[in-house]
Short mmCIF file of N, CA and C in Angstrom, two decimals:
data_model
loop_
_atom_site.label_atom_id
_atom_site.label_comp_id
_atom_site.label_asym_id
_atom_site.label_seq_id
_atom_site.Cartn_x
_atom_site.Cartn_y
_atom_site.Cartn_z
N MET A 1 66.13 120.82 84.18
CA MET A 1 67.50 121.23 84.58
C MET A 1 68.51 120.19 83.69
N PRO A 2 69.43 120.90 82.99
CA PRO A 2 70.38 120.28 82.14
C PRO A 2 71.21 119.25 82.80
N SER A 3 71.49 118.11 82.19
CA SER A 3 72.45 117.10 82.77
C SER A 3 73.87 117.69 82.80
N GLU A 4 74.68 116.92 83.49
CA GLU A 4 76.11 117.40 83.51
C GLU A 4 76.83 117.26 82.13
N SER A 5 76.56 116.25 81.48
CA SER A 5 77.15 116.30 80.15
C SER A 5 76.65 117.41 79.22
N GLU A 6 75.40 117.78 79.29
CA GLU A 6 74.88 118.96 78.54
C GLU A 6 75.52 120.24 79.01
N VAL A 7 75.81 120.38 80.24
CA VAL A 7 76.46 121.54 80.79
C VAL A 7 77.93 121.58 80.29
N GLY A 8 78.56 120.41 80.21
CA GLY A 8 79.95 120.35 79.86
C GLY A 8 79.94 120.63 78.43
N ASP A 9 78.92 120.18 77.43
CA ASP A 9 78.88 120.49 75.97
C ASP A 9 78.64 121.94 75.77
N VAL A 10 77.92 122.52 76.60
CA VAL A 10 77.52 124.02 76.42
C VAL A 10 78.91 124.71 76.65
N ALA A 11 79.60 124.50 77.93
CA ALA A 11 80.75 125.06 78.34
C ALA A 11 81.85 124.93 77.19
N ALA A 12 81.82 123.75 76.65
CA ALA A 12 83.00 123.41 75.58
C ALA A 12 82.70 124.28 74.31
N ASP A 13 81.40 124.51 74.09
CA ASP A 13 81.06 125.33 72.89
C ASP A 13 81.38 126.82 73.14
N LEU A 14 81.25 127.27 74.49
CA LEU A 14 81.65 128.56 74.86
C LEU A 14 83.16 128.98 74.86
N MET A 15 83.95 127.82 74.96
CA MET A 15 85.32 128.13 75.18
C MET A 15 86.07 128.33 73.70
N PRO A 16 86.83 129.44 73.72
CA PRO A 16 87.60 129.65 72.46
C PRO A 16 88.38 128.39 71.98
N GLU A 17 88.72 128.35 70.79
CA GLU A 17 89.54 127.23 70.15
C GLU A 17 90.95 127.53 70.59
N LEU A 18 91.76 126.46 71.02
CA LEU A 18 93.10 126.49 71.47
C LEU A 18 93.91 126.80 70.19
N THR A 19 94.88 127.79 70.33
CA THR A 19 95.70 128.19 69.30
C THR A 19 97.27 127.65 69.60
N VAL A 20 97.85 127.07 68.66
CA VAL A 20 99.19 126.45 68.83
C VAL A 20 99.97 127.63 68.48
N VAL A 21 101.05 128.21 69.54
CA VAL A 21 101.78 129.11 69.46
C VAL A 21 103.06 128.70 68.83
N ALA A 22 103.62 127.47 69.29
CA ALA A 22 104.76 126.87 68.76
C ALA A 22 104.65 125.37 68.92
N ASP A 23 105.04 124.52 67.97
CA ASP A 23 105.14 123.15 68.19
C ASP A 23 106.49 122.64 67.83
N HIS A 24 107.23 122.24 68.96
CA HIS A 24 108.57 121.73 68.87
C HIS A 24 108.52 120.17 69.02
N GLY A 25 107.39 119.51 68.71
CA GLY A 25 107.39 118.16 68.69
C GLY A 25 106.95 117.62 70.12
N GLY A 26 107.49 116.50 70.45
CA GLY A 26 107.24 115.95 71.92
C GLY A 26 105.77 115.37 71.95
N GLU A 27 105.32 115.42 73.18
CA GLU A 27 104.00 114.87 73.52
C GLU A 27 102.86 116.01 73.51
N PRO A 28 101.80 115.70 72.89
CA PRO A 28 100.84 116.85 72.87
C PRO A 28 100.26 117.02 74.21
N ALA A 29 99.94 118.21 74.61
CA ALA A 29 99.58 118.55 75.90
C ALA A 29 97.97 118.51 75.99
N ARG A 30 97.27 118.49 74.88
CA ARG A 30 95.77 118.34 74.92
C ARG A 30 95.15 117.18 75.78
N PRO A 31 95.63 116.13 76.03
CA PRO A 31 95.19 115.15 76.74
C PRO A 31 95.21 115.56 78.20
N TYR A 32 96.15 116.31 78.73
CA TYR A 32 96.22 116.74 80.05
C TYR A 32 95.25 117.88 80.36
N PHE A 33 94.74 118.53 79.40
CA PHE A 33 93.64 119.54 79.63
C PHE A 33 92.31 118.94 80.31
N VAL A 34 92.19 117.82 80.08
CA VAL A 34 90.89 117.10 80.79
C VAL A 34 90.94 117.35 82.27
N ALA A 35 92.04 117.38 82.90
CA ALA A 35 92.17 117.55 84.21
C ALA A 35 91.67 118.99 84.78
N ILE A 36 91.90 119.82 83.85
CA ILE A 36 91.48 121.36 84.22
C ILE A 36 89.87 121.45 84.14
N GLY A 37 89.31 120.51 83.32
CA GLY A 37 87.76 120.64 83.54
C GLY A 37 87.22 121.43 82.45
N MET A 38 87.18 122.71 82.60
CA MET A 38 86.65 123.55 81.62
C MET A 38 87.53 124.02 80.48
N ALA A 39 88.41 123.28 80.15
CA ALA A 39 89.33 123.51 79.06
C ALA A 39 88.82 123.21 77.75
N GLY A 40 87.56 122.65 77.71
CA GLY A 40 86.93 122.43 76.55
C GLY A 40 87.48 121.03 75.64
N VAL A 41 88.15 120.24 76.41
CA VAL A 41 88.69 118.98 75.93
C VAL A 41 87.82 117.90 76.37
N PRO A 42 87.13 117.16 75.47
CA PRO A 42 86.31 115.90 75.86
C PRO A 42 87.22 114.87 76.79
N GLU A 43 86.45 114.38 77.67
CA GLU A 43 87.11 113.28 78.59
C GLU A 43 87.64 112.21 77.79
N SER A 44 87.18 111.85 76.70
CA SER A 44 87.66 110.77 75.87
C SER A 44 88.99 110.93 75.29
N GLU A 45 89.54 112.30 75.33
CA GLU A 45 90.85 112.66 74.84
C GLU A 45 91.72 112.80 76.05
N GLY A 46 91.32 112.40 77.19
CA GLY A 46 92.18 112.46 78.35
C GLY A 46 93.55 111.57 78.38
N TYR A 47 94.42 111.85 79.12
CA TYR A 47 95.53 111.08 79.19
C TYR A 47 95.35 109.89 79.96
N VAL A 48 95.79 108.71 79.37
CA VAL A 48 95.73 107.27 79.95
C VAL A 48 97.10 106.86 80.01
N SER A 49 97.55 106.56 81.15
CA SER A 49 99.10 106.14 81.31
C SER A 49 99.18 104.70 80.98
N GLU A 50 100.33 104.41 80.48
CA GLU A 50 100.58 103.05 79.98
C GLU A 50 101.14 102.36 81.33
N PRO A 51 100.57 101.06 81.42
CA PRO A 51 101.17 100.30 82.71
C PRO A 51 102.66 100.19 82.54
N GLN A 52 103.29 100.36 83.63
CA GLN A 52 104.67 100.15 83.80
C GLN A 52 105.15 99.20 84.68
N GLU A 53 106.29 98.63 84.64
CA GLU A 53 106.80 97.85 85.56
C GLU A 53 107.04 98.46 86.81
N PRO A 54 106.57 98.02 88.06
CA PRO A 54 106.95 98.77 89.21
C PRO A 54 108.36 98.72 89.57
N LEU A 55 108.82 99.99 89.96
CA LEU A 55 110.29 100.01 90.42
C LEU A 55 110.57 99.03 91.50
N SER A 56 111.63 98.36 91.44
CA SER A 56 112.21 97.66 92.41
C SER A 56 113.50 98.28 93.25
N ILE A 57 113.03 98.70 94.49
CA ILE A 57 114.16 99.34 95.16
C ILE A 57 114.53 98.40 96.44
N SER A 58 115.84 98.17 96.65
CA SER A 58 116.15 97.37 97.72
C SER A 58 116.93 98.19 98.71
N GLU A 59 117.11 97.66 99.89
CA GLU A 59 117.88 98.31 100.99
C GLU A 59 119.26 98.79 100.40
N LEU A 60 119.90 98.09 99.50
CA LEU A 60 121.20 98.43 98.96
C LEU A 60 121.21 99.84 98.36
N ASP A 61 119.88 100.13 97.81
CA ASP A 61 119.86 101.47 97.06
C ASP A 61 119.75 102.62 98.07
N MET A 62 119.71 102.35 99.39
CA MET A 62 119.54 103.33 100.40
C MET A 62 120.98 103.61 101.11
N LEU A 63 121.83 102.70 100.71
CA LEU A 63 123.05 102.76 101.37
C LEU A 63 124.11 103.64 100.66
N PRO A 64 125.26 104.23 101.09
CA PRO A 64 125.39 104.50 102.50
C PRO A 64 124.50 105.40 103.11
N VAL A 65 124.32 105.50 104.47
CA VAL A 65 123.70 106.54 105.18
C VAL A 65 124.60 107.20 106.04
N VAL A 66 124.54 108.52 105.97
CA VAL A 66 125.51 109.44 106.73
C VAL A 66 124.59 110.37 107.32
N SER A 67 124.60 110.56 108.66
CA SER A 67 123.85 111.45 109.42
C SER A 67 124.91 112.37 109.88
N GLU A 68 125.02 113.57 109.41
CA GLU A 68 126.00 114.63 109.59
C GLU A 68 126.04 115.00 111.07
N THR A 69 124.87 115.13 111.68
CA THR A 69 124.77 115.77 113.04
C THR A 69 124.74 114.71 114.16
N LEU A 70 124.69 113.31 113.88
CA LEU A 70 124.78 112.37 114.86
C LEU A 70 126.03 111.64 114.80
N THR A 71 126.57 111.45 116.07
CA THR A 71 127.81 110.62 116.23
C THR A 71 127.56 109.76 117.41
N PRO A 72 128.30 108.54 117.35
CA PRO A 72 128.34 107.68 118.55
C PRO A 72 128.75 108.50 119.87
N GLY A 73 128.08 108.18 120.92
CA GLY A 73 128.57 108.94 122.21
C GLY A 73 127.38 108.85 123.33
N ARG A 74 127.77 109.50 124.36
CA ARG A 74 126.89 109.53 125.58
C ARG A 74 125.66 110.52 125.36
N ALA A 75 124.62 109.97 125.62
CA ALA A 75 123.31 110.97 125.51
C ALA A 75 122.56 110.83 126.91
N GLU A 76 122.16 112.08 127.35
CA GLU A 76 121.49 112.14 128.62
C GLU A 76 120.08 111.65 128.41
N ALA A 77 119.52 111.00 129.51
CA ALA A 77 118.22 110.61 129.52
C ALA A 77 117.36 111.74 129.80
N ARG A 78 116.36 111.88 129.18
CA ARG A 78 115.36 112.93 129.53
C ARG A 78 113.82 112.58 128.99
N SER A 79 112.87 113.35 129.60
CA SER A 79 111.60 113.14 129.11
C SER A 79 111.17 113.66 127.81
N LEU A 80 110.20 113.22 127.21
CA LEU A 80 109.76 113.72 125.85
C LEU A 80 108.34 113.54 125.82
N GLU A 81 107.71 114.33 124.97
CA GLU A 81 106.33 114.30 124.67
C GLU A 81 106.01 114.00 123.28
N LEU A 82 105.73 112.74 122.83
CA LEU A 82 105.36 112.44 121.62
C LEU A 82 103.92 111.88 121.60
N PRO A 83 103.33 111.79 120.45
CA PRO A 83 101.89 111.29 120.64
C PRO A 83 101.78 110.00 121.29
N ALA A 84 100.78 109.81 122.05
CA ALA A 84 100.54 108.49 122.74
C ALA A 84 100.33 107.42 121.69
N GLY A 85 100.92 106.19 122.00
CA GLY A 85 100.88 105.06 121.01
C GLY A 85 102.07 105.20 119.95
N THR A 86 102.90 106.09 120.06
CA THR A 86 104.14 106.09 119.20
C THR A 86 104.85 104.86 119.42
N THR A 87 105.05 104.20 118.29
CA THR A 87 106.01 103.01 118.41
C THR A 87 107.40 103.31 118.78
N PRO A 88 107.83 102.62 119.97
CA PRO A 88 109.19 102.81 120.30
C PRO A 88 110.29 102.60 119.23
N PHE A 89 111.28 103.39 119.14
CA PHE A 89 112.27 103.23 118.10
C PHE A 89 113.60 103.58 118.72
N PHE A 90 114.67 103.17 118.03
CA PHE A 90 115.95 103.39 118.60
C PHE A 90 116.84 103.76 117.48
N LEU A 91 118.01 104.62 117.68
CA LEU A 91 118.92 105.06 116.75
C LEU A 91 120.27 104.40 117.03
N VAL A 92 120.80 103.72 115.91
CA VAL A 92 122.15 103.02 116.17
C VAL A 92 122.98 103.41 114.85
N GLY A 93 124.19 103.05 114.85
CA GLY A 93 125.14 103.12 113.71
C GLY A 93 126.02 101.88 113.63
N ASP A 94 126.56 101.74 112.62
CA ASP A 94 127.60 100.65 112.54
C ASP A 94 129.09 101.08 113.20
N ASP A 95 128.93 100.90 114.55
CA ASP A 95 130.09 101.43 115.33
C ASP A 95 130.08 100.41 116.42
N ASP A 96 131.35 100.44 117.23
CA ASP A 96 131.41 99.47 118.39
C ASP A 96 130.47 99.85 119.54
N LEU A 97 130.26 101.03 119.76
CA LEU A 97 129.29 101.45 120.91
C LEU A 97 127.86 100.90 120.52
N SER A 98 127.39 101.07 119.35
CA SER A 98 126.18 100.68 118.93
C SER A 98 125.93 99.23 118.97
N LEU A 99 126.97 98.45 118.57
CA LEU A 99 126.85 96.88 118.58
C LEU A 99 126.83 96.47 119.92
N LYS A 100 127.66 97.10 120.86
CA LYS A 100 127.48 96.67 122.30
C LYS A 100 126.32 96.86 122.89
N TRP A 101 125.76 98.08 122.54
CA TRP A 101 124.46 98.60 123.09
C TRP A 101 123.30 97.57 122.67
N LEU A 102 123.33 97.21 121.32
CA LEU A 102 122.32 96.34 120.75
C LEU A 102 122.43 94.98 121.60
N GLU A 103 123.67 94.50 121.78
CA GLU A 103 123.87 93.16 122.44
C GLU A 103 123.22 93.18 123.82
N GLN A 104 123.56 94.41 124.57
CA GLN A 104 122.96 94.51 126.03
C GLN A 104 121.49 94.73 126.14
N ARG A 105 120.94 95.38 125.16
CA ARG A 105 119.45 95.95 125.16
C ARG A 105 118.63 95.18 124.35
N GLY A 106 119.15 94.08 123.55
CA GLY A 106 118.39 93.41 122.58
C GLY A 106 117.01 92.90 123.10
N ASP A 107 117.04 92.19 124.44
CA ASP A 107 115.87 91.69 124.77
C ASP A 107 114.82 92.59 125.11
N ILE A 108 115.14 93.78 125.70
CA ILE A 108 114.30 94.89 125.98
C ILE A 108 113.65 95.45 124.78
N LEU A 109 114.59 95.60 123.84
CA LEU A 109 114.02 96.28 122.50
C LEU A 109 113.10 95.33 121.94
N ARG A 110 113.34 93.98 121.67
CA ARG A 110 112.42 93.03 121.28
C ARG A 110 111.07 93.13 121.96
N SER A 111 111.09 93.08 123.37
CA SER A 111 109.83 92.96 124.08
C SER A 111 108.96 94.19 123.86
N MET A 112 109.65 95.34 123.58
CA MET A 112 108.81 96.53 123.18
C MET A 112 108.45 96.75 121.77
N TYR A 113 108.87 95.75 120.88
CA TYR A 113 108.75 95.74 119.52
C TYR A 113 109.19 96.97 118.96
N ALA A 114 110.32 97.50 119.46
CA ALA A 114 110.97 98.69 119.02
C ALA A 114 111.60 98.41 117.60
N VAL A 115 111.54 99.49 116.89
CA VAL A 115 111.98 99.56 115.40
C VAL A 115 113.41 100.31 115.42
N GLY A 116 114.39 99.77 114.89
CA GLY A 116 115.76 100.45 114.68
C GLY A 116 115.89 101.35 113.42
N LEU A 117 116.39 102.50 113.68
CA LEU A 117 116.87 103.31 112.58
C LEU A 117 118.31 103.39 112.59
N VAL A 118 118.91 102.79 111.50
CA VAL A 118 120.39 102.94 111.48
C VAL A 118 120.83 104.16 110.76
N VAL A 119 121.40 105.11 111.42
CA VAL A 119 121.67 106.46 111.08
C VAL A 119 122.94 106.69 110.48
N ASN A 120 123.85 105.69 110.59
CA ASN A 120 125.14 105.75 110.19
C ASN A 120 125.60 104.35 109.71
N VAL A 121 125.76 104.07 108.40
CA VAL A 121 126.32 102.74 107.89
C VAL A 121 126.69 102.97 106.54
N GLN A 122 127.78 102.31 106.32
CA GLN A 122 128.39 102.56 105.02
C GLN A 122 127.95 101.56 103.95
N GLY A 123 127.54 100.32 104.30
CA GLY A 123 127.03 99.35 103.30
C GLY A 123 126.48 98.15 103.77
N ALA A 124 126.25 97.23 103.07
CA ALA A 124 125.42 95.98 103.42
C ALA A 124 126.14 95.21 104.45
N GLU A 125 127.43 95.29 104.46
CA GLU A 125 128.34 94.64 105.60
C GLU A 125 127.97 95.02 106.92
N GLY A 126 127.88 96.37 107.05
CA GLY A 126 127.58 97.14 108.30
C GLY A 126 126.15 96.79 108.82
N MET A 127 125.23 96.76 107.75
CA MET A 127 123.93 96.24 108.21
C MET A 127 123.72 94.85 108.74
N GLU A 128 124.57 93.99 108.06
CA GLU A 128 124.65 92.55 108.47
C GLU A 128 125.33 92.53 109.89
N ARG A 129 126.25 93.26 110.07
CA ARG A 129 126.89 93.28 111.57
C ARG A 129 125.84 93.64 112.61
N LEU A 130 125.12 94.65 112.27
CA LEU A 130 123.98 95.15 113.25
C LEU A 130 122.77 94.13 113.44
N ARG A 131 122.53 93.51 112.41
CA ARG A 131 121.46 92.51 112.34
C ARG A 131 121.75 91.26 113.28
N ASN A 132 123.16 90.90 113.02
CA ASN A 132 123.75 89.77 113.89
C ASN A 132 123.79 90.17 115.21
N ALA A 133 123.99 91.34 115.63
CA ALA A 133 124.00 91.82 117.00
C ALA A 133 122.68 92.00 117.62
N ALA A 134 121.68 92.03 116.60
CA ALA A 134 120.22 92.26 117.26
C ALA A 134 119.21 91.38 116.43
N PRO A 135 119.42 90.04 116.57
CA PRO A 135 118.47 89.06 115.87
C PRO A 135 117.02 89.36 116.23
N GLY A 136 116.06 89.37 115.24
CA GLY A 136 114.70 89.59 115.50
C GLY A 136 114.23 91.00 115.66
N LEU A 137 115.21 92.01 115.41
CA LEU A 137 114.85 93.30 115.38
C LEU A 137 114.75 93.93 114.04
N GLU A 138 113.76 94.80 113.86
CA GLU A 138 113.72 95.34 112.52
C GLU A 138 114.53 96.60 112.48
N LEU A 139 115.47 96.59 111.42
CA LEU A 139 116.50 97.63 111.34
C LEU A 139 116.43 98.24 109.94
N ARG A 140 116.11 99.56 109.80
CA ARG A 140 116.14 100.22 108.54
C ARG A 140 117.08 101.42 108.52
N PRO A 141 117.69 101.33 107.34
CA PRO A 141 118.70 102.53 107.12
C PRO A 141 118.02 103.87 106.80
N VAL A 142 118.18 104.84 107.77
CA VAL A 142 117.45 106.04 107.62
C VAL A 142 118.41 107.27 108.06
N ALA A 143 118.55 108.36 107.20
CA ALA A 143 119.25 109.54 107.75
C ALA A 143 118.50 109.97 108.90
N GLY A 144 119.24 110.52 109.92
CA GLY A 144 118.65 110.87 111.10
C GLY A 144 118.86 112.32 111.30
N ASP A 145 119.43 113.11 110.58
CA ASP A 145 119.60 114.54 110.90
C ASP A 145 118.41 115.26 111.26
N ASP A 146 117.28 115.11 110.46
CA ASP A 146 116.03 115.95 110.75
C ASP A 146 115.51 115.51 112.00
N LEU A 147 115.45 114.22 112.35
CA LEU A 147 114.87 113.73 113.64
C LEU A 147 115.83 114.32 114.69
N ALA A 148 117.10 114.18 114.64
CA ALA A 148 118.02 114.77 115.61
C ALA A 148 117.65 116.18 115.94
N GLY A 149 117.57 116.92 114.90
CA GLY A 149 117.15 118.28 115.15
C GLY A 149 115.89 118.54 115.85
N ARG A 150 114.82 117.71 115.68
CA ARG A 150 113.49 117.81 116.17
C ARG A 150 113.52 117.44 117.66
N VAL A 151 114.31 116.46 118.04
CA VAL A 151 114.28 115.97 119.47
C VAL A 151 115.54 116.38 120.17
N GLY A 152 116.40 117.10 119.63
CA GLY A 152 117.51 117.66 120.28
C GLY A 152 118.65 116.62 120.53
N LEU A 153 118.86 115.83 119.58
CA LEU A 153 119.91 114.77 119.71
C LEU A 153 121.14 115.06 119.13
N SER A 154 122.33 114.72 119.63
CA SER A 154 123.60 114.79 118.67
C SER A 154 124.30 113.40 118.87
N HIS A 155 123.89 112.58 119.78
CA HIS A 155 124.63 111.21 119.95
C HIS A 155 123.60 110.04 119.87
N TYR A 156 124.18 108.83 119.58
CA TYR A 156 123.39 107.68 119.72
C TYR A 156 124.36 106.68 120.24
N PRO A 157 123.97 105.50 120.55
CA PRO A 157 122.68 104.80 120.38
C PRO A 157 121.71 105.39 121.53
N VAL A 158 120.40 105.51 121.13
CA VAL A 158 119.38 105.85 122.06
C VAL A 158 118.03 105.13 121.78
N LEU A 159 117.34 105.07 122.73
CA LEU A 159 115.97 104.46 122.61
C LEU A 159 114.95 105.62 122.87
N ILE A 160 114.06 105.76 121.94
CA ILE A 160 112.97 106.89 122.01
C ILE A 160 111.66 106.27 122.10
N THR A 161 111.02 106.66 123.17
CA THR A 161 109.63 106.17 123.44
C THR A 161 108.69 107.49 123.27
N ALA A 162 107.31 107.19 123.42
CA ALA A 162 106.54 108.34 123.52
C ALA A 162 106.86 109.51 124.61
N THR A 163 107.51 108.97 125.77
CA THR A 163 107.61 109.66 126.88
C THR A 163 109.11 109.91 127.20
N ARG A 164 109.93 109.41 126.57
CA ARG A 164 111.45 109.28 127.13
C ARG A 164 112.47 109.16 126.04
N ILE A 165 113.58 109.65 126.12
CA ILE A 165 114.85 109.34 125.42
C ILE A 165 115.80 108.74 126.46
N GLU A 166 116.44 107.73 126.24
CA GLU A 166 117.36 107.04 127.02
C GLU A 166 118.36 106.20 126.34
N GLN A 167 119.50 106.15 127.03
CA GLN A 167 120.57 105.30 126.37
C GLN A 167 120.58 104.07 127.17
#
């Protein structure tokens, strides 16, 4: 039985030679053909990426966050069916109602290890205000429109657990 390399060599011999239709400069595509497998390009000619400096993205790069479908206001408590073990999380924004809610519910949120999604905030100052109102809680700026649509929300602040949405 022939080895894999012999099969690859035979397959490469059976493949027609690649014809250049047009060459406008740039980077040759030949090294990328290794990924196709049967393109008749030896693995030694495959693409090898150059090491690059990892991108450094900070929270400031995510601001401002504007959730078009979510506003501060009253939300009705109701049951919910999320997968068991879902980490409790809450939605807040940089507004007076959310700041007051965080101050009142901070101990409960900390005891649940709830994670905060800040769905409306203009800048770093707003994030700082929220963090000062909720020391020890993890707060992340995140657009909340998709989530709001999935769970049927239009107002925050709310706490969402695997079984319930409540204010």
